[in-house]
Coordinates of C-alpha atoms in Angstrom, one line a residue:
M1 CA 30.3 -15.9 1.7
V2 CA 33.5 -16.6 3.6
R3 CA 34.6 -12.9 3.7
A4 CA 31.3 -11.8 5.3
Q5 CA 31.3 -14.6 7.8
A6 CA 34.9 -14.3 8.7
R7 CA 34.6 -10.6 9.7
G8 CA 31.8 -11.3 12.2
K9 CA 29.1 -8.8 13.0
S10 CA 30.1 -5.2 13.0
T11 CA 28.0 -2.9 15.0
T12 CA 26.9 -0.4 12.3
P13 CA 24.0 -0.3 9.9
L14 CA 26.3 0.4 7.0
A15 CA 28.5 -2.6 7.8
S16 CA 25.4 -4.7 7.8
L17 CA 24.3 -3.3 4.5
Y18 CA 27.6 -4.2 3.0
R19 CA 27.3 -7.8 4.3
M20 CA 23.8 -7.9 2.7
Y21 CA 25.5 -6.8 -0.6
E22 CA 28.0 -9.6 -0.3
Y23 CA 25.3 -12.2 0.4
L24 CA 23.2 -11.0 -2.5
V25 CA 26.0 -11.2 -5.1
L26 CA 27.0 -14.6 -3.8
S27 CA 23.4 -15.9 -4.0
D28 CA 23.6 -16.8 -0.3
T29 CA 19.9 -16.6 0.6
I30 CA 20.3 -17.9 4.1
G31 CA 23.2 -15.5 4.8
L32 CA 21.1 -12.6 3.4
R33 CA 18.0 -13.5 5.5
N34 CA 20.1 -13.9 8.6
E35 CA 21.7 -10.5 8.1
I36 CA 18.3 -8.9 7.5
E37 CA 17.0 -10.5 10.7
H38 CA 20.1 -9.2 12.5
F39 CA 19.4 -5.7 11.3
F40 CA 15.7 -6.0 12.4
N41 CA 16.9 -7.0 15.9
Q42 CA 18.8 -3.7 16.2
P43 CA 15.8 -1.4 16.9
S44 CA 18.0 1.7 17.0
W45 CA 18.9 1.2 13.4
A46 CA 16.2 3.0 11.4
V47 CA 16.3 2.0 7.8
S48 CA 15.8 5.6 6.8
A49 CA 18.9 6.5 8.8
I50 CA 21.3 4.2 6.9
P51 CA 24.0 6.6 5.9
D52 CA 24.8 7.1 2.2
P53 CA 27.8 4.9 1.5
A54 CA 28.8 7.1 -1.4
D55 CA 30.5 4.0 -2.7
P56 CA 33.0 4.8 -5.5
D57 CA 32.1 1.6 -7.4
P58 CA 28.9 2.3 -9.5
E59 CA 27.9 -1.3 -9.6
R60 CA 28.2 -1.9 -5.9
Y61 CA 26.6 1.5 -5.2
A62 CA 23.6 0.6 -7.3
I63 CA 23.1 -2.7 -5.4
L64 CA 23.5 -1.0 -2.0
A65 CA 20.8 1.5 -3.1
G66 CA 18.4 -1.3 -3.9
L67 CA 18.8 -3.2 -0.7
P68 CA 17.0 -0.8 1.7
S69 CA 13.7 -1.3 -0.2
Y70 CA 13.8 -5.0 0.8
L71 CA 14.4 -4.1 4.4
V72 CA 11.3 -1.9 4.3
I73 CA 9.3 -4.7 2.8
A74 CA 10.5 -7.3 5.4
F75 CA 10.3 -5.1 8.4
N76 CA 7.0 -3.4 7.7
R77 CA 5.4 -6.8 7.1
L78 CA 6.3 -7.8 10.6
I79 CA 5.4 -4.5 12.1
E80 CA 2.0 -4.5 10.5
L81 CA 1.4 -8.0 11.8
G82 CA 2.0 -6.7 15.4
L83 CA 5.7 -7.6 15.8
P84 CA 7.5 -4.3 16.2
R85 CA 11.3 -4.0 16.0
G86 CA 12.8 -4.6 19.4
S87 CA 10.3 -7.2 20.3
P88 CA 11.4 -10.0 22.6
G89 CA 12.4 -13.3 21.1
I90 CA 9.7 -15.1 23.0
I91 CA 6.3 -13.5 23.7
A92 CA 4.8 -15.4 26.5
G93 CA 1.5 -14.5 28.2
D94 CA -1.3 -12.1 27.8
A95 CA 0.6 -9.2 29.4
A96 CA 3.5 -9.5 26.9
E97 CA 1.0 -9.6 24.0
E98 CA -0.9 -6.6 25.3
E99 CA 2.3 -4.6 25.7
L100 CA 3.2 -5.3 22.0
R101 CA -0.3 -4.3 20.9
N102 CA 0.0 -1.0 22.8
R103 CA 3.3 0.0 21.2
P104 CA 3.0 2.7 18.5
V105 CA 3.2 1.4 14.9
V106 CA 6.3 2.9 13.4
L107 CA 6.8 1.8 9.8
E108 CA 10.2 1.9 8.1
E109 CA 11.1 4.0 5.1
E110 CA 14.0 4.0 2.7
P111 CA 16.8 6.5 3.2
G112 CA 16.6 9.5 1.0
W113 CA 20.0 8.9 -0.7
V114 CA 18.7 5.8 -2.5
T115 CA 16.8 7.9 -5.0
R116 CA 19.9 9.9 -5.9
V117 CA 21.9 6.8 -7.0
P118 CA 21.9 6.6 -10.8
A119 CA 21.0 3.4 -12.6
L120 CA 23.9 1.7 -14.3
S121 CA 24.6 2.6 -17.9
Q122 CA 25.1 -1.1 -18.8
P123 CA 23.2 -4.1 -17.4
L124 CA 24.9 -6.0 -14.6
V125 CA 24.0 -9.7 -14.3
I126 CA 24.3 -11.3 -10.9
P127 CA 24.1 -15.1 -11.5
D128 CA 21.8 -17.3 -9.5
H129 CA 22.9 -20.1 -7.2
C130 CA 23.3 -22.3 -10.4
N131 CA 25.6 -19.6 -11.9
K132 CA 23.0 -18.8 -14.5
E133 CA 21.3 -15.5 -15.5
P134 CA 18.0 -15.2 -13.6
E135 CA 15.0 -15.9 -15.9
E136 CA 12.7 -12.9 -16.6
G137 CA 9.9 -14.2 -14.4
V138 CA 12.1 -14.2 -11.2
R139 CA 14.0 -11.0 -11.7
S140 CA 13.9 -8.3 -9.1
K141 CA 11.9 -5.3 -10.3
R142 CA 13.6 -3.0 -7.8
F143 CA 17.0 -4.0 -9.0
L144 CA 16.0 -3.8 -12.7
E145 CA 15.3 -0.1 -12.0
M146 CA 19.0 0.1 -11.3
N147 CA 19.9 -2.0 -14.4
V148 CA 20.9 -4.9 -12.2
I149 CA 19.6 -8.3 -13.3
V150 CA 19.3 -10.5 -10.2
G151 CA 16.7 -12.9 -8.9
E152 CA 14.1 -11.5 -6.5
P153 CA 15.7 -11.8 -3.0
H154 CA 14.0 -13.9 -0.4
V155 CA 13.9 -11.4 2.5
L156 CA 11.0 -12.6 4.7
F157 CA 12.5 -14.3 7.7
V158 CA 9.4 -15.0 9.9

């Protein structure tokens, strides 16, 4: 947690993805959600355009490949509710609401590289905030596809 916070916010989607990775492995839910919100508030950062990190560490690469699916879930939920990326922090008045309703609905998609990242050959367990292996009922299905055992991340920030 200290490393990600000490660096401050870098201005690239890939740097943001790496911060999300750190927050996830540290079980820092608030840090993860704040970083996801930061990414959402960068409308020029399409999730599908996150570059392939081609990370040499297979475990880190598997986790990085699982994170964009959660960005898609969180962002598309808001977009479908009428809050597109790049919306103002405060929406006041009928004119502002009308302007948002008239914006085209542009849903996010995962980057193509995530499907090319292989699952780990051995399970990787990321302990929860109590330093215990997540129970079966709370494990992330998306990360299980990568052979990573971690609790379902809390990614909805509004």
